[in-house]
Short mmCIF file of C-alpha atoms in Angstrom, two decimals:
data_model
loop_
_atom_site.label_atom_id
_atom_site.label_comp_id
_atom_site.label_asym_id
_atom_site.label_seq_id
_atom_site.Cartn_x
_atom_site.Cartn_y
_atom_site.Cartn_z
CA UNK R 15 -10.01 -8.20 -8.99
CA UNK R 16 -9.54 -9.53 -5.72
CA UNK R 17 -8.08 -13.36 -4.46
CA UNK R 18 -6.22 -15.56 -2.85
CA UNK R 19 -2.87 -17.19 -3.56
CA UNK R 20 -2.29 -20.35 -2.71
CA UNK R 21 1.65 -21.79 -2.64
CA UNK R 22 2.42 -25.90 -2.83
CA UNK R 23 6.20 -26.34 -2.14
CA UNK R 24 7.57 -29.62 -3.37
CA UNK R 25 11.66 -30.28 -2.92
CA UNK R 26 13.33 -32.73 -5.89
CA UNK R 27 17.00 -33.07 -4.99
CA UNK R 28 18.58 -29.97 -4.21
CA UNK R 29 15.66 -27.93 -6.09
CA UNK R 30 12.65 -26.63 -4.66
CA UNK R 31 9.17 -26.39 -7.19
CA UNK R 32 7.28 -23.53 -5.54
CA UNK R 33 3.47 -24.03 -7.07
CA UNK R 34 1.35 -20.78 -7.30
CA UNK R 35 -2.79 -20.53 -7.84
CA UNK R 36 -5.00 -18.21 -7.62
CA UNK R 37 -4.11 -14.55 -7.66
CA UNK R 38 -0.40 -12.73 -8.13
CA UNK R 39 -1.12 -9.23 -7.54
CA UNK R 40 0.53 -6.75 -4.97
CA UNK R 41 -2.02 -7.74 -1.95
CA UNK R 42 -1.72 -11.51 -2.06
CA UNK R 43 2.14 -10.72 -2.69
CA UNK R 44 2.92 -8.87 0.28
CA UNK R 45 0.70 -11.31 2.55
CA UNK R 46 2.42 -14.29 1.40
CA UNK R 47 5.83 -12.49 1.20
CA UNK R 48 6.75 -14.58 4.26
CA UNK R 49 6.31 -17.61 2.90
CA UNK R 50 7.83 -17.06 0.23
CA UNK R 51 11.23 -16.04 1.38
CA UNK R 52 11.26 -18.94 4.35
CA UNK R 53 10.92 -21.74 1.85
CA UNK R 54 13.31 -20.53 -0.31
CA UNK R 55 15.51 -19.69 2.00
CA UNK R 56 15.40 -22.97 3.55
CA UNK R 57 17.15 -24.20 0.27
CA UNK R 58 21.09 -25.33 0.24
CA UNK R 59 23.11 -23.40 -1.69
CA UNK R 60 23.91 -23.63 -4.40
CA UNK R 61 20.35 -24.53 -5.33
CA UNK R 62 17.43 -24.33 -7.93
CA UNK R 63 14.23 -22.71 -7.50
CA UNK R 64 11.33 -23.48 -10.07
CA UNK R 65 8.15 -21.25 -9.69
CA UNK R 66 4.87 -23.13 -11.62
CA UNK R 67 2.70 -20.54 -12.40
CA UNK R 68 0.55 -22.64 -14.51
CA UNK R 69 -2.52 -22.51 -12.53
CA UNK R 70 -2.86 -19.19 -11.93
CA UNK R 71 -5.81 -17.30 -12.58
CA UNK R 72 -4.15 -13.59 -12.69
CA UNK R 73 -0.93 -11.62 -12.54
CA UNK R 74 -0.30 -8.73 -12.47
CA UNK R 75 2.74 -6.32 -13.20
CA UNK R 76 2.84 -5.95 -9.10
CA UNK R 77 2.64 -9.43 -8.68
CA UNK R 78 5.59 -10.43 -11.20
CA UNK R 79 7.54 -7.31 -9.16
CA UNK R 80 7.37 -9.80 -6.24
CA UNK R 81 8.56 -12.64 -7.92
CA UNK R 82 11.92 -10.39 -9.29
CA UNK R 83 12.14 -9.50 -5.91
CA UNK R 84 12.32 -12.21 -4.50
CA UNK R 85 14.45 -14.27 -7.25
CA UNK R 86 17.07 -10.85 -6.40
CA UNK R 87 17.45 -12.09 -3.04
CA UNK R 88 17.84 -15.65 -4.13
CA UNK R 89 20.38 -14.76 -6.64
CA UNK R 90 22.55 -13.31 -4.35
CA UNK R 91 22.40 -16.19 -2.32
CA UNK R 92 23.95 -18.95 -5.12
CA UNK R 93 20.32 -19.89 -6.08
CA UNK R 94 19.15 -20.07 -9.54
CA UNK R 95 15.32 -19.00 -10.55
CA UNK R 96 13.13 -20.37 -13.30
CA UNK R 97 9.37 -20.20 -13.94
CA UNK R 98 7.22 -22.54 -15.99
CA UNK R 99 4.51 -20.92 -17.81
CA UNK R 100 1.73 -21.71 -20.48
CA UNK R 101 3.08 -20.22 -23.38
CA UNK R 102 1.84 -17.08 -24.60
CA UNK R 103 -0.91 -17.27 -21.36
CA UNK R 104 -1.69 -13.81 -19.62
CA UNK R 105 1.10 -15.07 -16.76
CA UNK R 106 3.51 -15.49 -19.52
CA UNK R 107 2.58 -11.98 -20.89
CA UNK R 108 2.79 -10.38 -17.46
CA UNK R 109 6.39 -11.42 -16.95
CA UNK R 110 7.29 -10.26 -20.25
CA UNK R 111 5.75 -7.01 -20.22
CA UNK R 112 8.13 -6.02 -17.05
CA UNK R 113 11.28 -7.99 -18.49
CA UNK R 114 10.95 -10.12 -15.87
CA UNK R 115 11.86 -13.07 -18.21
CA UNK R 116 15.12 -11.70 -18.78
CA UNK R 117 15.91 -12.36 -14.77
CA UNK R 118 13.51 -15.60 -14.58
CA UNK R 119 13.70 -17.93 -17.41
CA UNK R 120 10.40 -19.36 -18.46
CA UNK R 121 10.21 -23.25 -19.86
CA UNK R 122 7.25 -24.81 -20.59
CA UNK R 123 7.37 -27.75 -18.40
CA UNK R 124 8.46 -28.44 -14.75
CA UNK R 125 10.60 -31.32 -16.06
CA UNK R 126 11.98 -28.77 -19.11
CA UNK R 127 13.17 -26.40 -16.03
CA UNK R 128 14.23 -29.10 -13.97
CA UNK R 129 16.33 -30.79 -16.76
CA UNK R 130 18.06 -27.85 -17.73
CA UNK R 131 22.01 -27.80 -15.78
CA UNK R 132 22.25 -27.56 -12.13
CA UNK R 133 23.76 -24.35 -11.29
CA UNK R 134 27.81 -24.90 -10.66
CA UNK R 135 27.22 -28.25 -11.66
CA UNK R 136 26.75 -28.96 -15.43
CA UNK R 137 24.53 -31.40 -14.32
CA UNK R 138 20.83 -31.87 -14.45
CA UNK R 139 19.01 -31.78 -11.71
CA UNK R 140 16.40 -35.07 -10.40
CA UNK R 141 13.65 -34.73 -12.46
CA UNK R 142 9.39 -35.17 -11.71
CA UNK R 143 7.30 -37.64 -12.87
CA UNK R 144 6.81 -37.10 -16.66
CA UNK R 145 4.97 -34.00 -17.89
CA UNK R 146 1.89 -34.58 -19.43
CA UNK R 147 1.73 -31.01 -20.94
CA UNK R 148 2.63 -30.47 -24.43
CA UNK R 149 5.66 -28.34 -25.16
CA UNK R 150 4.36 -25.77 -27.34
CA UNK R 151 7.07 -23.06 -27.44
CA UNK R 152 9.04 -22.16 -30.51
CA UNK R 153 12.44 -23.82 -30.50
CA UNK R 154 14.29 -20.68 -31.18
CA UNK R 155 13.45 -17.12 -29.01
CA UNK R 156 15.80 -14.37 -29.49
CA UNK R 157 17.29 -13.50 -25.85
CA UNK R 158 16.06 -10.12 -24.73
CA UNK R 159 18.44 -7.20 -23.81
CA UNK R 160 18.02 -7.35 -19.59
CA UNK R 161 16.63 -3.75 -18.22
CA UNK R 162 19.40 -1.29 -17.38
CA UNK R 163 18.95 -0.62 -13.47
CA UNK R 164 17.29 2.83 -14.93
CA UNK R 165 14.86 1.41 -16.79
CA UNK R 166 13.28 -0.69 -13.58
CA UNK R 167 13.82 1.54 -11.38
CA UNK R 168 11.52 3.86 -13.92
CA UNK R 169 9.51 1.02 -15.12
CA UNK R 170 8.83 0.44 -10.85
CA UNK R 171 7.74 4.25 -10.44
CA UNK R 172 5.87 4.03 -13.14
CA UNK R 173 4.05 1.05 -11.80
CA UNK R 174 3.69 2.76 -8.42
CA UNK R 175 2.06 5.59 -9.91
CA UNK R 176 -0.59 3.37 -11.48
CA UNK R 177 -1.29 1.40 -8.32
CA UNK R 178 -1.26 4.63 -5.37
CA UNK R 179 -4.01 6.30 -8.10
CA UNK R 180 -5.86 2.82 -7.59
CA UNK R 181 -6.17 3.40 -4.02
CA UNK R 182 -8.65 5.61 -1.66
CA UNK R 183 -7.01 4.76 1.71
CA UNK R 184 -3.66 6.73 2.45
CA UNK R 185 -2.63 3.31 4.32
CA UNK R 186 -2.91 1.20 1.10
CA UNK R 187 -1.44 4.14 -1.40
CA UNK R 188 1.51 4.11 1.11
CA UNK R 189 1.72 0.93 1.12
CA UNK R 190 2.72 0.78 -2.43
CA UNK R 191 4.88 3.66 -2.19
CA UNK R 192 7.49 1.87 0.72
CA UNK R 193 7.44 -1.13 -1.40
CA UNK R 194 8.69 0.18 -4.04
CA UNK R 195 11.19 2.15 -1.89
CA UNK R 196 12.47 -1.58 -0.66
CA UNK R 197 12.98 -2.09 -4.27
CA UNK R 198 14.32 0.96 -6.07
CA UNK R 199 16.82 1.58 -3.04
CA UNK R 200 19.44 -1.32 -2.97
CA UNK R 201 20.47 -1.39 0.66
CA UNK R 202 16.95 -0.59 2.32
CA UNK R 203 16.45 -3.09 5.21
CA UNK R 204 13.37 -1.50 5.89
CA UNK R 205 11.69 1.26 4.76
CA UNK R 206 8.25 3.53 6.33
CA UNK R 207 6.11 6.49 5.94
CA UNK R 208 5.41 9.05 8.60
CA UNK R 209 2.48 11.68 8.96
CA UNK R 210 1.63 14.25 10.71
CA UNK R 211 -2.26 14.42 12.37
CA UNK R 212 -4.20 17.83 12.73
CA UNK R 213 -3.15 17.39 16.43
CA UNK R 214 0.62 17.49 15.80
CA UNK R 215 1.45 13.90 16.60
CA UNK R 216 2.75 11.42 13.84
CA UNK R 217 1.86 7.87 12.93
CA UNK R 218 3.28 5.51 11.00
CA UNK R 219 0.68 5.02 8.72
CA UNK R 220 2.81 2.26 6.31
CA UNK R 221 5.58 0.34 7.14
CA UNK R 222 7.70 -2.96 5.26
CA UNK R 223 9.02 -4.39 8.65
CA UNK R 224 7.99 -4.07 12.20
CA UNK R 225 11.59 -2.21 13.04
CA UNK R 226 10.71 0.47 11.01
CA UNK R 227 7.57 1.26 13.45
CA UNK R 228 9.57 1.15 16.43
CA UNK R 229 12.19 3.29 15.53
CA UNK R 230 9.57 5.48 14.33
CA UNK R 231 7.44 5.48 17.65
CA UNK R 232 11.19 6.09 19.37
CA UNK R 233 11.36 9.65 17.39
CA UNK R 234 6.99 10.15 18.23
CA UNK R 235 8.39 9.85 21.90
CA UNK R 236 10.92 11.49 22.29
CA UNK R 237 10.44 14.74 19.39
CA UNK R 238 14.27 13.96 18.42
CA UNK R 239 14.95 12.16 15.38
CA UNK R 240 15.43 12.26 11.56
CA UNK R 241 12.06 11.56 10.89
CA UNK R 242 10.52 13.94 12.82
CA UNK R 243 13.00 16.34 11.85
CA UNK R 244 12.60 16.09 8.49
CA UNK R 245 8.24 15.83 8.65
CA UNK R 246 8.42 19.32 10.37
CA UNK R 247 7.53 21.59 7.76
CA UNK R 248 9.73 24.20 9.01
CA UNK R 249 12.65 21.71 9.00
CA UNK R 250 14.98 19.81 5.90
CA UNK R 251 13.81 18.77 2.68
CA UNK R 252 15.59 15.34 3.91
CA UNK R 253 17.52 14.14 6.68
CA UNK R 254 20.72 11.63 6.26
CA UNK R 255 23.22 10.08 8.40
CA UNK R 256 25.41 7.47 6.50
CA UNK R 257 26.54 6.63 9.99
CA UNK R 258 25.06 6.47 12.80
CA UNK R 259 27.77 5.64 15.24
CA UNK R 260 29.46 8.80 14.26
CA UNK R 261 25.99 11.19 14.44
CA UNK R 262 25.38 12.80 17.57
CA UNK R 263 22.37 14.73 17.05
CA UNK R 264 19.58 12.17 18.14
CA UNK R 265 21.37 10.14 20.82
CA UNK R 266 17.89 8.08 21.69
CA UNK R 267 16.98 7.32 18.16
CA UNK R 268 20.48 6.20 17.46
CA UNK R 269 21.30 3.69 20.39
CA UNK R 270 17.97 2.21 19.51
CA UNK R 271 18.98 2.04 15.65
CA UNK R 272 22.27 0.53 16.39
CA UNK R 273 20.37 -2.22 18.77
CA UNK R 274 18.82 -3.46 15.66
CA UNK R 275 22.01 -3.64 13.83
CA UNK R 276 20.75 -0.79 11.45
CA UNK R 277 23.38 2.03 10.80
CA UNK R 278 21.93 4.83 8.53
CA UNK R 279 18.75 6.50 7.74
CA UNK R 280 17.20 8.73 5.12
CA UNK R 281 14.04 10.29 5.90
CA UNK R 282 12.99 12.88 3.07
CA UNK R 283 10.16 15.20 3.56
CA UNK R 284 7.16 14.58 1.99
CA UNK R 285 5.90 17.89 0.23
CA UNK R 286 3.01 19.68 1.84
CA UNK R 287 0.24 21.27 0.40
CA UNK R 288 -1.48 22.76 3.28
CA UNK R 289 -4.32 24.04 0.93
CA UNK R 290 -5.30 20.47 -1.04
CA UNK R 291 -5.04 19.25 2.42
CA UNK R 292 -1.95 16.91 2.25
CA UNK R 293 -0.92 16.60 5.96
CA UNK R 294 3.51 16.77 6.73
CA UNK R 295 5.28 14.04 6.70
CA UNK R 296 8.43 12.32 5.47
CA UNK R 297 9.39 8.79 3.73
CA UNK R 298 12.53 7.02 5.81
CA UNK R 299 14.94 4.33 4.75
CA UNK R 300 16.84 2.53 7.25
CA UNK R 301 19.88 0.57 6.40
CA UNK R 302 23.35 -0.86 7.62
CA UNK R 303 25.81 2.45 7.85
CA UNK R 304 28.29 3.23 5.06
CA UNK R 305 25.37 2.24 2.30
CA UNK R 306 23.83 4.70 1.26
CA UNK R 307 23.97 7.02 -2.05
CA UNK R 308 23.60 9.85 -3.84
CA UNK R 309 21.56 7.99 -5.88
CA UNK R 310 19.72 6.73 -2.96
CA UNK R 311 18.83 10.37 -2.15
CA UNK R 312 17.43 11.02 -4.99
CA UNK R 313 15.21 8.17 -5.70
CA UNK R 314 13.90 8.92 -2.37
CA UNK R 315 13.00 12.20 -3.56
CA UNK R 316 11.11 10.89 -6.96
CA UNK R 317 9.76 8.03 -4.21
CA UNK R 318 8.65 11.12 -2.07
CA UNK R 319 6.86 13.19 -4.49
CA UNK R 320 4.79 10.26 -5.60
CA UNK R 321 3.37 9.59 -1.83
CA UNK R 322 2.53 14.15 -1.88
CA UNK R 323 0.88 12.98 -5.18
CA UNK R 324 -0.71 10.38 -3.81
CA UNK R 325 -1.86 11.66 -0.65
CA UNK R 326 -3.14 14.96 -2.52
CA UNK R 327 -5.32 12.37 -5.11
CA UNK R 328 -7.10 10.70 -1.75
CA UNK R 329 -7.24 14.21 -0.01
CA UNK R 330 -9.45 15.16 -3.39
CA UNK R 331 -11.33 12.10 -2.70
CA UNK R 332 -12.12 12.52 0.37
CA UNK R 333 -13.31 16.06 -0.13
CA UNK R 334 -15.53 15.11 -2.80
CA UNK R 335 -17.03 12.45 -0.76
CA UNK R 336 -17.42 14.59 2.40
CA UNK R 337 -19.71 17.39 0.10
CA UNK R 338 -21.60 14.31 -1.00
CA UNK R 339 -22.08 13.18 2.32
CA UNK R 340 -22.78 17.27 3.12
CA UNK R 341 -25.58 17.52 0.09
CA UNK R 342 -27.36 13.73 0.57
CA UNK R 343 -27.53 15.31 4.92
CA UNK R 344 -28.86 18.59 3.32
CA UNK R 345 -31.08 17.01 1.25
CA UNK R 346 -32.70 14.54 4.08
CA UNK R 347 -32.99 17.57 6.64
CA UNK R 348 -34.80 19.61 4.04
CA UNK R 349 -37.43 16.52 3.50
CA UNK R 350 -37.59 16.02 7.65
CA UNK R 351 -38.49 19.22 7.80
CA UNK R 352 -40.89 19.67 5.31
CA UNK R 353 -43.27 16.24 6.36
CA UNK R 354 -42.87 18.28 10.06
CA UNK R 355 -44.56 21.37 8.14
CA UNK R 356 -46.63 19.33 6.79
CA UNK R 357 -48.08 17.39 10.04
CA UNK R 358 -48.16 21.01 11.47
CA UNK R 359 -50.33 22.49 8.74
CA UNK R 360 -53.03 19.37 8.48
CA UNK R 361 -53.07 19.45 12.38
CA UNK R 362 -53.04 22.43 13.54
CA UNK R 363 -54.19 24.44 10.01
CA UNK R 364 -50.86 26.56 9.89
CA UNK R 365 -49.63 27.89 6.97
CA UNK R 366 -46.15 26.78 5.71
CA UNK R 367 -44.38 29.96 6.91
CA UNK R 368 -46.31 29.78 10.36
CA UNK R 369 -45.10 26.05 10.80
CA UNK R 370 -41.73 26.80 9.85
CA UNK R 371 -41.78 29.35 12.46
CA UNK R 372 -43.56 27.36 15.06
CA UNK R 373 -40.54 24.73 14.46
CA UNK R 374 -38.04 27.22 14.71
CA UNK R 375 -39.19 28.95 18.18
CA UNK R 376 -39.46 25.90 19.58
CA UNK R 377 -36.14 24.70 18.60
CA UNK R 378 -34.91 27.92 20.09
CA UNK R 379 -36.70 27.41 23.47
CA UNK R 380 -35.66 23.97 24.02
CA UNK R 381 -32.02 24.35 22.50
CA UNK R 382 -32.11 21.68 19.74
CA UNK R 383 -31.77 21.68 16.49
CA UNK R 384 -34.78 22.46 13.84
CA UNK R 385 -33.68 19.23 12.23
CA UNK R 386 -33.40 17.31 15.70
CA UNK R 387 -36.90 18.71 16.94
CA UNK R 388 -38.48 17.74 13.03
CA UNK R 389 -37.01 14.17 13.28
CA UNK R 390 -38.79 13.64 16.58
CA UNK R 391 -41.98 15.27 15.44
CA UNK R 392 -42.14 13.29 12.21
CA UNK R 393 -41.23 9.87 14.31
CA UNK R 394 -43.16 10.23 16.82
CA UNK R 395 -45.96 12.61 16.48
CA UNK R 396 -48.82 9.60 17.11
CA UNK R 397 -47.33 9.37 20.77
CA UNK R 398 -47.34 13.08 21.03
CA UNK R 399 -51.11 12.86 19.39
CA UNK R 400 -51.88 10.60 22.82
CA UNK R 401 -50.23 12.24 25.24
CA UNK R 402 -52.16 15.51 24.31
CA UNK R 403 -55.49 13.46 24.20
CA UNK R 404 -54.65 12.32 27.37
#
């Protein structure tokens, strides 16, 4: 299902009631992404901020993923996140299904959210006008054990998986796969995918910030870099420098790095498969220096073998398409051919091995194709008719 989503920001005191319609999925998401995180993070803190989900028509498991997101980044800023949902409404089973309501509370009401204590206050925040929605929600819920950081990052790979299969474009199955990198690796400021063309060159063919691409293009330009390094399939399963002001090996790549206050990078090589026709390539992480992990490494890894997955799934779909295409081409230069046979054999009384041999002689005297020289016969043999009258 595709949609829009369309957000209402309304401030009450030091809260902010962020209203959501139409569709919560990963497209309308990441294009409203932006908005998102520049009204919130307009707020004071410490703060309060109330997402009404009421009146929307879908969400999906991506969609709620940009919501906990989102409410991470808030958290970590002093500000407190709560939803209001219709009670057992698909929204309200979305959030639940990824534990999201462990993270983002869920009331019933706007004035039920609002009303509950201001953070580091006690206090309850300025409230709406009264709701005129019935509270239907049991009085009692037992509170739900939060996901260990294991369980989301596999319940966000899992996820991944799901959505990259979705896909036929390697732009949009990448797309899902550096999302999910911003999420899974804690310090990622920015996070893209590079790939190698029959030709050699690379291209950036997904990206979650506009950095990413130029520091990307810097290592195209230049052949030095961790990137490229580690998308040669001769070179590293990954690259890593955990600091960049003490790495010497791509001087270029690193002043430019540093410019944009970003201090390590881990680009891990996405697996080739020459044969299914998976093209080189390699999944990179930039960050600030000193950040990143072990662990980091390896969820890059998982992260990487999803996009080879992924870009061997669309590499089968493409083939499969391309033999279509090949067979429904055979199959209209067969037909082309034949009504040229045929006008051949009504006008001239050939047989159908004469006329295909007429066709074929004269295909070979004036260099064109049988197909070419039966298209043109077939089109126009009433002007050909004339000029022979003539």
């Amino acid at each position: 299902m595709t949609g829009t989503l369309d957000l209402t920001a309304e401030p009450v005191g030091s809260a902010l009631v962020l209203s959501l319609s139409g569709v919560l999925d990963h497209a309308t998401a990441a294009a409203s992404r932006a908005d998102f995180r520049d009204e919130a993070l307009a707020m004071p803190a410490p703060g309060l901020l109330v997402f009404d989900l009421r009146d929307l028509d879908l969400a999906t498991a991506a969609g709620a993923r940009a919501l906990d997101d989102l409410a991470s980044l808030l958290r970590s800023r002093g500000i407190a996140c709560r939803s209001v949902v219709e009670p057992d409404s698909p929204p309200a089973k979305t959030l639940r299904s990824v534990g999201l309501d462990a993270y983002l509370p869920m009331f019933d009401t706007v004035e039920d959210a609002l009303a509950a204590a201001a953070p580091g206050t006690g206090q309850a925040l300025p409230s709406l006008r009264p709701s005129t929605r019935p509270s239907t929600r049991p009085p009692t819920r037992p509170p739900l054990r939060p996901p260990s950081q294991a369980e989301r990052i596999a319940s966000r790979l899992a996820e991944m998986t799901r959505e990259v299969l979705d896909e036929r474009t390697v732009a949009a199955a990448m797309g899902h796969v550096v999302d999910a990198a911003l999420a899974v690796v804690p310090h990622a400021k920015a996070v893209s995918v590079t790939l190698q063309r029959p030709d050699g060159t690379f291209y950036t063919p997904a990206t979650t910030a506009e950095i990413a691409v130029e520091l990307d293009k810097a290592q195209y330009g230049s052949g030095h870099g961790p990137c490229v390094d580690a998308a040669d399939p001769r070179g590293p399963a990954y690259t890593v420098s955990v600091d960049l002001t003490r790495d010497e090996r791509w001087p270029r790549f690193t002043s430019r790095a540093l410019a944009y206050g970003l201090g390590a990078v881990l680009s891990t090589a996405l697996l080739p498969h020459g044969a299914a026709g998976v093209a080189a390539g390699a999944l990179n992480i930039y960050t600030e220096r000193n950040l990143l992990t072990e662990a980091d490494r390896v969820r890059a890894l998982l992260l990487a073998t999803h996009a080879s997955l992924a870009l061997a799934h669309i590499a089968q779909l493409e083939a499969r398409e391309s033999e279509r295409t090949q067979f429904r081409q055979a199959l209209e230069s067969r037909d082309v051919i034949g009504q040229a046979k045929g006008i051949l054999m009504h006008r001239q009384g050939y047989t159908a091995e004469h006329a295909f041999e007429v066709l074929r002689k004269a295909s070979q005297d004036l260099n064109i194709k049988v197909v070419d020289l039966a298209r043109t016969l077939t089109t126009r043999h009433h002007e050909i008719d004339r000029e022979i009258d003539g």
